[in-house]
Short mmCIF file of N, CA and C and ligand atoms in Angstrom, two decimals:
data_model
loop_
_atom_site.label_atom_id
_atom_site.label_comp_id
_atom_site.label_asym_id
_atom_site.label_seq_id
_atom_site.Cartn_x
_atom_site.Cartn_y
_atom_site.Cartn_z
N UNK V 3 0.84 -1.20 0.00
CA UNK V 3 0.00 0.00 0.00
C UNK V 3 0.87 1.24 0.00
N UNK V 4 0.39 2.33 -0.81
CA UNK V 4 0.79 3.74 -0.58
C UNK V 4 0.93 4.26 0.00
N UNK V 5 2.47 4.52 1.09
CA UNK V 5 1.91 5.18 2.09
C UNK V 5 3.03 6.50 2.25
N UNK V 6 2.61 7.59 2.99
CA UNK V 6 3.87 8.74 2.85
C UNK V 6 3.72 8.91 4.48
N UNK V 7 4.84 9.13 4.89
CA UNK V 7 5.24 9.72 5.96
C UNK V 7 6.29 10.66 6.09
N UNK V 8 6.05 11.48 6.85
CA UNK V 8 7.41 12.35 7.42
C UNK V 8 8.08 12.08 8.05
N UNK V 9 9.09 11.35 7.79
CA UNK V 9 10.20 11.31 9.54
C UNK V 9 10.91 12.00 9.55
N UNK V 10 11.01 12.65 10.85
CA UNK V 10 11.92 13.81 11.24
C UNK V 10 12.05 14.82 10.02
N UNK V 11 11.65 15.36 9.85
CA UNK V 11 10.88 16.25 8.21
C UNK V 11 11.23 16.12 7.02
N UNK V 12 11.39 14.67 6.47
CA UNK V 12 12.35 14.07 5.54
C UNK V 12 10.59 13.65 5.44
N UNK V 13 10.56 14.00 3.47
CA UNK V 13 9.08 12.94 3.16
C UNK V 13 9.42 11.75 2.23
N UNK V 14 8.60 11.02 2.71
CA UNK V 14 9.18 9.39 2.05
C UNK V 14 7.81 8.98 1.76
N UNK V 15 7.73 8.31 0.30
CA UNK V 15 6.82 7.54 -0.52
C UNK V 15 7.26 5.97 -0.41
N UNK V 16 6.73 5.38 0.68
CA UNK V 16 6.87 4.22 0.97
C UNK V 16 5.65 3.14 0.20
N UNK V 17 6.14 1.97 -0.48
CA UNK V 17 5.05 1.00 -0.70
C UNK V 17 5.01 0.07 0.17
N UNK V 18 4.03 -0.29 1.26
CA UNK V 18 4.68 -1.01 2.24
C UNK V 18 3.29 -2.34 2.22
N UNK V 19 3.56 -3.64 2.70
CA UNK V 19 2.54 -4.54 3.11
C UNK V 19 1.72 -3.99 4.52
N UNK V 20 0.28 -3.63 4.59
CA UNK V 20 -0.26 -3.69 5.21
C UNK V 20 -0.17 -4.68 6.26
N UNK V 21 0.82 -5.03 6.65
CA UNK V 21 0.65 -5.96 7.93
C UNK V 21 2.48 -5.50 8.45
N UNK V 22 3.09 -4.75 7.91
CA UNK V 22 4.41 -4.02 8.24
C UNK V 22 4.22 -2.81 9.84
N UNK V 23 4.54 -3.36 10.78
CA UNK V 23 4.85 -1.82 11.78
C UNK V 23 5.37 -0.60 11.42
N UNK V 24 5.00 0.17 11.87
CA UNK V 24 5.48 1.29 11.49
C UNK V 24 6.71 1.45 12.30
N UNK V 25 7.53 0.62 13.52
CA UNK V 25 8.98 0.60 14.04
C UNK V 25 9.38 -0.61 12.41
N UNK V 26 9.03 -1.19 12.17
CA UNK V 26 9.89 -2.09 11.29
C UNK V 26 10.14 -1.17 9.78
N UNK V 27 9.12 -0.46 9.94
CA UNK V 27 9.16 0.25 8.04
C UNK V 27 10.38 1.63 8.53
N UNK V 28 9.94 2.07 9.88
CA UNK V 28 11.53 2.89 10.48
C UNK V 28 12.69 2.31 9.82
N UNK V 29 12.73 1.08 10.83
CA UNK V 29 14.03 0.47 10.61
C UNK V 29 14.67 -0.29 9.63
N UNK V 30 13.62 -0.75 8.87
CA UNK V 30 13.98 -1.86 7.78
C UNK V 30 14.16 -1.17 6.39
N UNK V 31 13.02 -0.10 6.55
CA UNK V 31 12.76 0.46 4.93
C UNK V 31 13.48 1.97 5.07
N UNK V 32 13.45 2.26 6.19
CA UNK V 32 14.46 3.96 5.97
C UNK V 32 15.17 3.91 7.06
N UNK V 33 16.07 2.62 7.14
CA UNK V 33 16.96 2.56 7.70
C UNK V 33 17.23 3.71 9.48
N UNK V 34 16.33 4.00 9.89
CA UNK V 34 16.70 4.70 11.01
C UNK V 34 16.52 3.67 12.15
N UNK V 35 17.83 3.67 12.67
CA UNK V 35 17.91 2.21 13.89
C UNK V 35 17.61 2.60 15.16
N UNK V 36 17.68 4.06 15.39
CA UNK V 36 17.85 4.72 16.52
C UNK V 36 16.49 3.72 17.44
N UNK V 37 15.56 3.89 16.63
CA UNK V 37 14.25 3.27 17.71
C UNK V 37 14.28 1.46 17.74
N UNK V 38 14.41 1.42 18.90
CA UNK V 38 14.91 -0.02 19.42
C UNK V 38 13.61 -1.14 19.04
N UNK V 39 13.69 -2.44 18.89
CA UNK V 39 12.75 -3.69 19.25
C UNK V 39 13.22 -4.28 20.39
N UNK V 40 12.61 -3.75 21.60
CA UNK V 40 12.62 -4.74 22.61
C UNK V 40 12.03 -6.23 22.95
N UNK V 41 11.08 -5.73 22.98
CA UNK V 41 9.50 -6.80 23.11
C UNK V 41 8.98 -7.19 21.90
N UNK V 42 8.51 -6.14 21.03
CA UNK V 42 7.62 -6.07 20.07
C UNK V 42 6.16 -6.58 20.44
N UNK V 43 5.84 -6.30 22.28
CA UNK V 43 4.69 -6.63 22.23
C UNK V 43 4.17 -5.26 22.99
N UNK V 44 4.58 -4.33 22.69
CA UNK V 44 4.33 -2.62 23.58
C UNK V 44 4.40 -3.16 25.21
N UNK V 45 5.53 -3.24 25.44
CA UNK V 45 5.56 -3.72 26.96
C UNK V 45 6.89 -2.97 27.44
N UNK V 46 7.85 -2.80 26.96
CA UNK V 46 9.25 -1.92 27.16
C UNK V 46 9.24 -0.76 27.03
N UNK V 47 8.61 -0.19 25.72
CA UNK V 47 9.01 1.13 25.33
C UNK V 47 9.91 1.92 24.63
N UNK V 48 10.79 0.62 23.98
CA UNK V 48 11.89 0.72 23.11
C UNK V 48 12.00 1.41 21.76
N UNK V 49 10.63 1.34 21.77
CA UNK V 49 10.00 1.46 20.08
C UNK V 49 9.58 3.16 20.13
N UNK V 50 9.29 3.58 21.10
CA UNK V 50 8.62 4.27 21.21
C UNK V 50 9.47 6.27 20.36
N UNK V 51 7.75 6.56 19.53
CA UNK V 51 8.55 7.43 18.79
C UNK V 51 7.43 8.69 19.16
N UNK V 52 7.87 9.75 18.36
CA UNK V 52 6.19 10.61 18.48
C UNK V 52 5.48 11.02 17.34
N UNK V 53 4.15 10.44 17.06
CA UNK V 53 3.56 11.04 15.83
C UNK V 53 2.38 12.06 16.08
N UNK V 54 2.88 13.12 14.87
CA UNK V 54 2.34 14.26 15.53
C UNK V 54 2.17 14.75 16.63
N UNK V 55 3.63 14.46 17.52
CA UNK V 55 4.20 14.87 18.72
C UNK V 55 3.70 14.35 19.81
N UNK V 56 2.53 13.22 19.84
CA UNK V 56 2.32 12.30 20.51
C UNK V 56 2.93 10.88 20.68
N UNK V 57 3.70 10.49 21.62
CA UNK V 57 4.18 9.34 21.98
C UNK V 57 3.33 8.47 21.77
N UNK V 58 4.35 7.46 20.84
CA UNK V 58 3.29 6.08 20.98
C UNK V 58 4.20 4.55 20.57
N UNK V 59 3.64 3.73 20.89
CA UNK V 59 5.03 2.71 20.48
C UNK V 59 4.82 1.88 19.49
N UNK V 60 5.91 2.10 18.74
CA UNK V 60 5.75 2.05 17.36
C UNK V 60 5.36 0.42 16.95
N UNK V 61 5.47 -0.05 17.35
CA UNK V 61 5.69 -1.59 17.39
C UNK V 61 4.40 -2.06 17.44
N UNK V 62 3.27 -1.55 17.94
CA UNK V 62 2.10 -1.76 18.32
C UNK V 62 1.19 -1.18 17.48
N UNK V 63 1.64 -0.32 16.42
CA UNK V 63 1.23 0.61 15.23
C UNK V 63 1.41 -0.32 14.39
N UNK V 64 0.61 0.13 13.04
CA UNK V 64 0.69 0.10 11.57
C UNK V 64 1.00 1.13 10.61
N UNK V 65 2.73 0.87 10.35
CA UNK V 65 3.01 2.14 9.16
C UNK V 65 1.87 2.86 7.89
N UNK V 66 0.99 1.61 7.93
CA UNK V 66 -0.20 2.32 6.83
C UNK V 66 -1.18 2.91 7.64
N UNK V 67 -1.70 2.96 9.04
CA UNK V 67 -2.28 3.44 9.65
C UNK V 67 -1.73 5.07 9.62
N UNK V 68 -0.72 5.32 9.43
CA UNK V 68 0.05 6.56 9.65
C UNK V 68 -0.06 7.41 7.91
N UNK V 69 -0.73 6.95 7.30
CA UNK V 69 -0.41 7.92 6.12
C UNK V 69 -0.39 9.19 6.64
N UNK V 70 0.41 10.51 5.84
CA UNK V 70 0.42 11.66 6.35
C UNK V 70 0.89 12.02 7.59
N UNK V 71 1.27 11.41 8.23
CA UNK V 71 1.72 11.74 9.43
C UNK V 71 2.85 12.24 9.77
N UNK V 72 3.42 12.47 10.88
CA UNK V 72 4.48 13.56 11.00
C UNK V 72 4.70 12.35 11.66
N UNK V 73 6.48 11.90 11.84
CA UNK V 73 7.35 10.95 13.06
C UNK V 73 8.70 11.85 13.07
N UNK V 74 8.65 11.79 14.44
CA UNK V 74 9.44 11.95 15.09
C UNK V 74 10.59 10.44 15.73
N UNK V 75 11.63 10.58 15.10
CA UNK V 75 12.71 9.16 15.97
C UNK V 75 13.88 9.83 16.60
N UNK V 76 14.21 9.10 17.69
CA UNK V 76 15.28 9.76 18.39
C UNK V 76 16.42 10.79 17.92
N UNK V 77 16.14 9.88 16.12
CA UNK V 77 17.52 10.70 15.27
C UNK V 77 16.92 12.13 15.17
N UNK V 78 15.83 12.48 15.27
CA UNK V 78 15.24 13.86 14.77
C UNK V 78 14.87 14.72 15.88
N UNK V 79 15.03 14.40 17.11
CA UNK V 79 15.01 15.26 18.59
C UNK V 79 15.34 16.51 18.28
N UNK V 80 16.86 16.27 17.86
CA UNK V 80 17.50 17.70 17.48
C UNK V 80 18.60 17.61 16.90
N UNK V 81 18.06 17.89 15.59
CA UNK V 81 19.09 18.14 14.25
C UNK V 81 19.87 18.42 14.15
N UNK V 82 20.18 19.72 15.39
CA UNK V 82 21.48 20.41 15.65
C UNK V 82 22.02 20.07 16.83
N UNK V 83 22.71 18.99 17.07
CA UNK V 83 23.11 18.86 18.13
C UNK V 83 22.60 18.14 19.08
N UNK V 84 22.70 17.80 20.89
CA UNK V 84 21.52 17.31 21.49
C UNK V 84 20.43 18.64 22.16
N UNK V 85 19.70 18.00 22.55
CA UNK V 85 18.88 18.93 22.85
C UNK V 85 19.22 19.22 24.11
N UNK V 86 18.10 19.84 25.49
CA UNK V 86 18.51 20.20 26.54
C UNK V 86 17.93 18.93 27.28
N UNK V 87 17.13 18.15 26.92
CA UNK V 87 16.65 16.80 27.70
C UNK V 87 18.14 15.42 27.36
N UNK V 88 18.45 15.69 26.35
CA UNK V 88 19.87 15.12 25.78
C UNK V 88 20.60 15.24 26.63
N UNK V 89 21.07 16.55 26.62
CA UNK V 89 22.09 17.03 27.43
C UNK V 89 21.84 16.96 29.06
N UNK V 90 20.56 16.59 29.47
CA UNK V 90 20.27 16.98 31.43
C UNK V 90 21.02 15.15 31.15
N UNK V 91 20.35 14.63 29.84
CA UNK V 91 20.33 12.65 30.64
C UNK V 91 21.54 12.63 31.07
N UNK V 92 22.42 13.00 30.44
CA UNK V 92 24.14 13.31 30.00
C UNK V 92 24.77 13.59 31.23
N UNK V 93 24.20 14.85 31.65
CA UNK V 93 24.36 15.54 33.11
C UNK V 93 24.82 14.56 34.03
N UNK V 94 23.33 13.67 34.21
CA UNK V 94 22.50 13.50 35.18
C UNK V 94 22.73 11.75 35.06
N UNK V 95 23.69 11.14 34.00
CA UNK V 95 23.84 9.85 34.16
C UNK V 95 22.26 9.01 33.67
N UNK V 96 21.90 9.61 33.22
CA UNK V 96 20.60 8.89 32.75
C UNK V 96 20.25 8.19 31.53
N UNK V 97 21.44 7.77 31.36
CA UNK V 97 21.62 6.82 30.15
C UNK V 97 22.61 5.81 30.13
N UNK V 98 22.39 4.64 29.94
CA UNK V 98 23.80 3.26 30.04
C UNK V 98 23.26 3.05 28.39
N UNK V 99 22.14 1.86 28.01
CA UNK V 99 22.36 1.17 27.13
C UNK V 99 21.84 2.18 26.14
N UNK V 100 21.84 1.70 24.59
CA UNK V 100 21.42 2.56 23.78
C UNK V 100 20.24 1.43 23.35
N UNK V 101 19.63 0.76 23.92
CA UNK V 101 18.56 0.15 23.82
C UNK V 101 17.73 0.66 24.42
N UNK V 102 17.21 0.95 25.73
CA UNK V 102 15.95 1.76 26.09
C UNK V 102 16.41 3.10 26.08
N UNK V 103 17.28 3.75 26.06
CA UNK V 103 17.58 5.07 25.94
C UNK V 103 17.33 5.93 24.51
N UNK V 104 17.17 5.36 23.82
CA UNK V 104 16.26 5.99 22.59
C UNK V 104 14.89 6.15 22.98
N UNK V 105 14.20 5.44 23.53
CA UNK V 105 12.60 4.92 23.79
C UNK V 105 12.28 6.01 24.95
N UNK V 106 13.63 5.86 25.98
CA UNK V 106 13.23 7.14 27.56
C UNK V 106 13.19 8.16 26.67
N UNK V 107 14.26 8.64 25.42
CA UNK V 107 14.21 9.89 25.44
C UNK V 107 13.13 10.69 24.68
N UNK V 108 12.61 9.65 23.69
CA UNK V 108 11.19 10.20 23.14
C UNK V 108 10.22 10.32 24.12
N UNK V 109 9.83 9.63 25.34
CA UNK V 109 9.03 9.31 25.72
C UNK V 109 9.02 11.03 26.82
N UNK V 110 10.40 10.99 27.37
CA UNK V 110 10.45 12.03 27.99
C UNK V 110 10.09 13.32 27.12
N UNK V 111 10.31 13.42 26.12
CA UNK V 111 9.95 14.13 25.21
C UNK V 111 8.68 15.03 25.35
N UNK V 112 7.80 13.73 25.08
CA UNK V 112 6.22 13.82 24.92
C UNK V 112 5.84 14.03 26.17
N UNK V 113 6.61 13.42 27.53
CA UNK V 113 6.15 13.61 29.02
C UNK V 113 6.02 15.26 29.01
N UNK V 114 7.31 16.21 28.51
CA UNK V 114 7.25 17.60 28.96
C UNK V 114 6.32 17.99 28.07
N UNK V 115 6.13 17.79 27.06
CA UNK V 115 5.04 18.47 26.23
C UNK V 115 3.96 18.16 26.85
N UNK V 116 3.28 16.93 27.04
CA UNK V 116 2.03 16.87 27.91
C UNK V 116 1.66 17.93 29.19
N UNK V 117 2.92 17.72 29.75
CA UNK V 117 2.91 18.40 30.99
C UNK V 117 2.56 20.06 30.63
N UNK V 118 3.09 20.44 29.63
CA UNK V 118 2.89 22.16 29.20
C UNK V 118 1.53 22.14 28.32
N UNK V 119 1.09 20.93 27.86
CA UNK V 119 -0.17 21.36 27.26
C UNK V 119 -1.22 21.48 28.68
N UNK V 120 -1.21 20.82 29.59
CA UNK V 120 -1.86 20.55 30.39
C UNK V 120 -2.58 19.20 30.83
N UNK V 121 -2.55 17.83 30.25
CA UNK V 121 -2.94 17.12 29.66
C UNK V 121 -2.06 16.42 31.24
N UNK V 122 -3.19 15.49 32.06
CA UNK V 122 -3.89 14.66 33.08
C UNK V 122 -3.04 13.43 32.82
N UNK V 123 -2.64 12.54 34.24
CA UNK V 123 -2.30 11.63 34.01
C UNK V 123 -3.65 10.82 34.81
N UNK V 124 -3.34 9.29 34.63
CA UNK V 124 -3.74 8.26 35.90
C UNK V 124 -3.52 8.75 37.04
N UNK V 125 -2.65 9.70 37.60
CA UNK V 125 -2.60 10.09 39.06
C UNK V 125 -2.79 11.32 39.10
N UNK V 126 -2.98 11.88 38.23
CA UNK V 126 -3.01 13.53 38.78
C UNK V 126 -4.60 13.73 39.62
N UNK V 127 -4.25 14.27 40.67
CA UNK V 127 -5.00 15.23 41.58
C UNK V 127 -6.56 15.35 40.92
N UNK V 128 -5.91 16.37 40.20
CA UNK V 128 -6.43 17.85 39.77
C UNK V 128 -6.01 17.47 38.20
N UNK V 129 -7.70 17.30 37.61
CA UNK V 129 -7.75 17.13 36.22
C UNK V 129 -7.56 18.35 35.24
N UNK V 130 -7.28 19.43 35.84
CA UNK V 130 -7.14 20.51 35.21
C UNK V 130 -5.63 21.22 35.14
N UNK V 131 -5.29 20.60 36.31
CA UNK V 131 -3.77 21.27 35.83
C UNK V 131 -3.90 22.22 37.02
N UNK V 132 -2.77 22.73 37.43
CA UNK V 132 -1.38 22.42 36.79
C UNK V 132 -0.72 21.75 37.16
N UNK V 133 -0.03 20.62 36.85
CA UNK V 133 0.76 19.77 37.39
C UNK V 133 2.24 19.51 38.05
N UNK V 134 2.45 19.32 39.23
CA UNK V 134 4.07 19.12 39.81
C UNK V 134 4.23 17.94 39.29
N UNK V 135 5.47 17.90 38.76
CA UNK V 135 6.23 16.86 38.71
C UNK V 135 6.54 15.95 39.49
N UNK V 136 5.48 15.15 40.52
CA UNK V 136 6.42 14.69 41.65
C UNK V 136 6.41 13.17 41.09
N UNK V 137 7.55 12.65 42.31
CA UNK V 137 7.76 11.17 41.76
C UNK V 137 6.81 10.53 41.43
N UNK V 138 5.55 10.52 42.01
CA UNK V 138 4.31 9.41 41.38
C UNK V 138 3.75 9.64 40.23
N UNK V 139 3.85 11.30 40.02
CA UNK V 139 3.19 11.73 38.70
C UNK V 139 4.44 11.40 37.48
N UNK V 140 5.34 11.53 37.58
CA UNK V 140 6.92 11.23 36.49
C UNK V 140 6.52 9.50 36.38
N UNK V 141 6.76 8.60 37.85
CA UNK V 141 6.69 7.62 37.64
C UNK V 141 5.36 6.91 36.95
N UNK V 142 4.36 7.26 36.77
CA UNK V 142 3.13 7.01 36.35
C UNK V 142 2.93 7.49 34.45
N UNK V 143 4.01 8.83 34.35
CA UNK V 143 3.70 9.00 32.94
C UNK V 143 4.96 8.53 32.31
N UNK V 144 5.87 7.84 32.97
CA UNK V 144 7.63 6.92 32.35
C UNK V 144 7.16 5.71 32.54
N UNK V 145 5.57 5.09 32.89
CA UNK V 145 5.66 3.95 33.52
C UNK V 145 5.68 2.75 32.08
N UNK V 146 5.37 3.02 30.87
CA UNK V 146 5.55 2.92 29.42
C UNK V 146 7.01 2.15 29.34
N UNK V 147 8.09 2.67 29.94
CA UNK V 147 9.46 2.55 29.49
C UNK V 147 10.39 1.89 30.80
N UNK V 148 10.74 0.57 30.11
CA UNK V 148 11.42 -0.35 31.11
C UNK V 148 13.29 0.08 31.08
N UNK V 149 13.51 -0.05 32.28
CA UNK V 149 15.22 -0.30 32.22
C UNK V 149 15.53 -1.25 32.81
N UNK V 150 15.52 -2.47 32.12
CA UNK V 150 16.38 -3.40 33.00
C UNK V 150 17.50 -3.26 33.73
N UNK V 151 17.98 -2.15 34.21
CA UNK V 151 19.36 -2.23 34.73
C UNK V 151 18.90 -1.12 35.74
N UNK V 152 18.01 -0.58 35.63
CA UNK V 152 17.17 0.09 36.83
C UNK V 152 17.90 2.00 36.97
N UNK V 153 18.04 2.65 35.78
CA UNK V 153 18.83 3.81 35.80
C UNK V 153 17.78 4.88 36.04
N UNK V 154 16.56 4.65 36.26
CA UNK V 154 15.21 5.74 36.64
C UNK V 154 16.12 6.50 37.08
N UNK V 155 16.58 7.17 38.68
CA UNK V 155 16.81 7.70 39.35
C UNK V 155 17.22 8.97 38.68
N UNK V 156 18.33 8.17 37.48
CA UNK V 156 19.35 9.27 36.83
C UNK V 156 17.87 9.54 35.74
N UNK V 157 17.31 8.77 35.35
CA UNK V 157 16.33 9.88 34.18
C UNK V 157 15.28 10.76 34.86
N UNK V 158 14.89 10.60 35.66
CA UNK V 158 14.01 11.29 36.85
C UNK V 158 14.87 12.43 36.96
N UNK V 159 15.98 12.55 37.21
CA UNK V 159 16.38 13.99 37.92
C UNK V 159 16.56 14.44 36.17
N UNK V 160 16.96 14.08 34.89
CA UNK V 160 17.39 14.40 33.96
C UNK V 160 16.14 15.19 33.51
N UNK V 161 14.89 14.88 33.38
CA UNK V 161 13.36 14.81 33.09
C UNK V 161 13.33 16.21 34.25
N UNK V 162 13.27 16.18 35.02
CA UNK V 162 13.02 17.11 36.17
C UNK V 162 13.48 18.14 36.03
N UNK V 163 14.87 18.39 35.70
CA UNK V 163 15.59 19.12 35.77
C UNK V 163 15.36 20.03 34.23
N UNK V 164 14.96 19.65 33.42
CA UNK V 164 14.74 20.22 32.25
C UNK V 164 12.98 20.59 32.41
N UNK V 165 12.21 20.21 33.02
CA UNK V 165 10.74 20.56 33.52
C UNK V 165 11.16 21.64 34.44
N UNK V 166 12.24 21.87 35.63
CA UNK V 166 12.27 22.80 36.08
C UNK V 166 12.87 24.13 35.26
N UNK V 167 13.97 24.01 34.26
CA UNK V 167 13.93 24.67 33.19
C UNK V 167 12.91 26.01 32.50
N UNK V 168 11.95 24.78 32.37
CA UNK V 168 11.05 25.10 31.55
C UNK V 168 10.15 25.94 31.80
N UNK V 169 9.90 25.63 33.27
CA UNK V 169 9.12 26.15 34.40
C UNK V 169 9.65 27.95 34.42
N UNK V 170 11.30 27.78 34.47
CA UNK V 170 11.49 29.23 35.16
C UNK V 170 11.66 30.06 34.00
N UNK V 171 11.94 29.23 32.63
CA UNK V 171 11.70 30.22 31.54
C UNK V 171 10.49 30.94 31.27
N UNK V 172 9.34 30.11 31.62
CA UNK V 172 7.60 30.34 31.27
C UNK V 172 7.71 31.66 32.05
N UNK V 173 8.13 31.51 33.58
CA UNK V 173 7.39 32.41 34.73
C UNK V 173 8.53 33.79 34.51
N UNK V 174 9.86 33.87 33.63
CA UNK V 174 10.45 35.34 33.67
C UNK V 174 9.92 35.83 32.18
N UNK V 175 9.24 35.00 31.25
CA UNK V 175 8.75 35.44 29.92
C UNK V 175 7.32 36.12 30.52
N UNK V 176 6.69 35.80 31.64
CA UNK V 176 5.57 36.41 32.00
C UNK V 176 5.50 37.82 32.75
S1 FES L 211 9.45 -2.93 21.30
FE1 FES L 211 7.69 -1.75 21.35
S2 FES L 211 7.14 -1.67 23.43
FE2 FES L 211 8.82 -3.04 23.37
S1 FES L 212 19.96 1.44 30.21
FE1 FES L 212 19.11 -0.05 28.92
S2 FES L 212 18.21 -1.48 30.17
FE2 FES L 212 18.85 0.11 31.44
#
C-alpha cells in the first residue's frame, strides 16, 4: 500500500505490506535504527517514537495506519546537536544502554510536552492542571518505558531538571 510519511521532516513515498509496523518500516525500509525492538509486544518502550508529537510505540502501530503523518525518531530530537533533555540525561547519568535510551528519550519528550499542554495523568490530583512533577506523577507517565538495569533515578532527575527549566523560563517570559 501507498503510504507517505514524514520522519523527522524528511518525506518518504513508501510502498509497504499492510501488515508491516510502522517501528519495522523505520528500521527496515528507511533505515533509522535509533528506535529499538525490545518486546515487540508494547511492553518496554523501546520502540517508542512521536507522531504528531504524541508518543506512541511504534511496534504496536501500523506504518499504513500513519499515512500523512508527521514521526518523530530519536535521530530527529534535534538536528542540531543534542537537545537540553539530551544534554540533562548526559548531566545527570541517565543513560547506560542505547537500547531503552532511545525509547526514555522520546518518551520524555512527549512527558514535557504533555505536561505544558496541560494534559492529566492516571494520578493527577487535579484534572485541570497544573501539574508538579512529583515522583508518582513522572513515575506514572515513564511507567511505558522499562530499564532493565534500573537507571530511573538518573532519568528522573534528567526529566526534572529540564521541567524545572522550563518552568522558570515560562514564569520570567511572563
Ligand atoms: S518494542 Fe515496542 S514496546 Fe517493546
Ligand atoms: S539502560 Fe538499557 S536497560 Fe537500562
Amino acid at each position: 500500500m501507498n503510504t507517505n510519511l514524514t520522519v523527522n521532516g524528511r518525506h518518504h513515498a513508501l510502498d509497504l505490506d499492510p501488515r508491516v509496523t510502522l517501528l519495522d518500516a523505520l528500521r527496515d525500509h528507511l533505515n533509522l535504527t535509533g528506535s529499538k525492538k525490545g518486546c515487540d509486544h508494547g511492553q518496554c518502550g523501546a520502540c517508542t517514537v512521536l507522531v504528531n508529537g504524541t508518543r506512541v510505540n511504534a511496534c504496536l502501530s501500523l506504518a499504513v495506519m500513519h499515512d500523512g503523518d508527521e514521526i518523530t525518531t530519536v535521530e530527529g530530537l534535534s538536528p542540531d546537536g543534542r537537545s537540553p533533555l539530551q544534554q540533562a540525561f548526559v548531566r545527570h547519568d541517565g543513560m547506560q544502554c542505547g537500547y531503552c535510551t532511545p525509547g526514555q528519550l522520546c518518551s520524555a519528550t512527549g512527558v514535557l510536552d504533555e505536561i505544558a499542554k496541560g494534559w492529566p495523568s492516571h494520578v493527577s490530583a487535579d484534572l485541570e492542571g497544573p501539574f508538579d512533577l512529583t515522583r508518582e506523577e513522572l513515575a506514572e507517565r515513564m511507567s511505558g518505558n522499562i530499564c532493565r538495569c534500573s537507571c530511573y533515578p538518573g532519568i528522573n532527575k534528567a526529566i526534572l531538571s529540564v521541567a524545572e527549566d522550563d518552568t522558570v523560563h515560562r514564569e520570567a517570559e511572563e
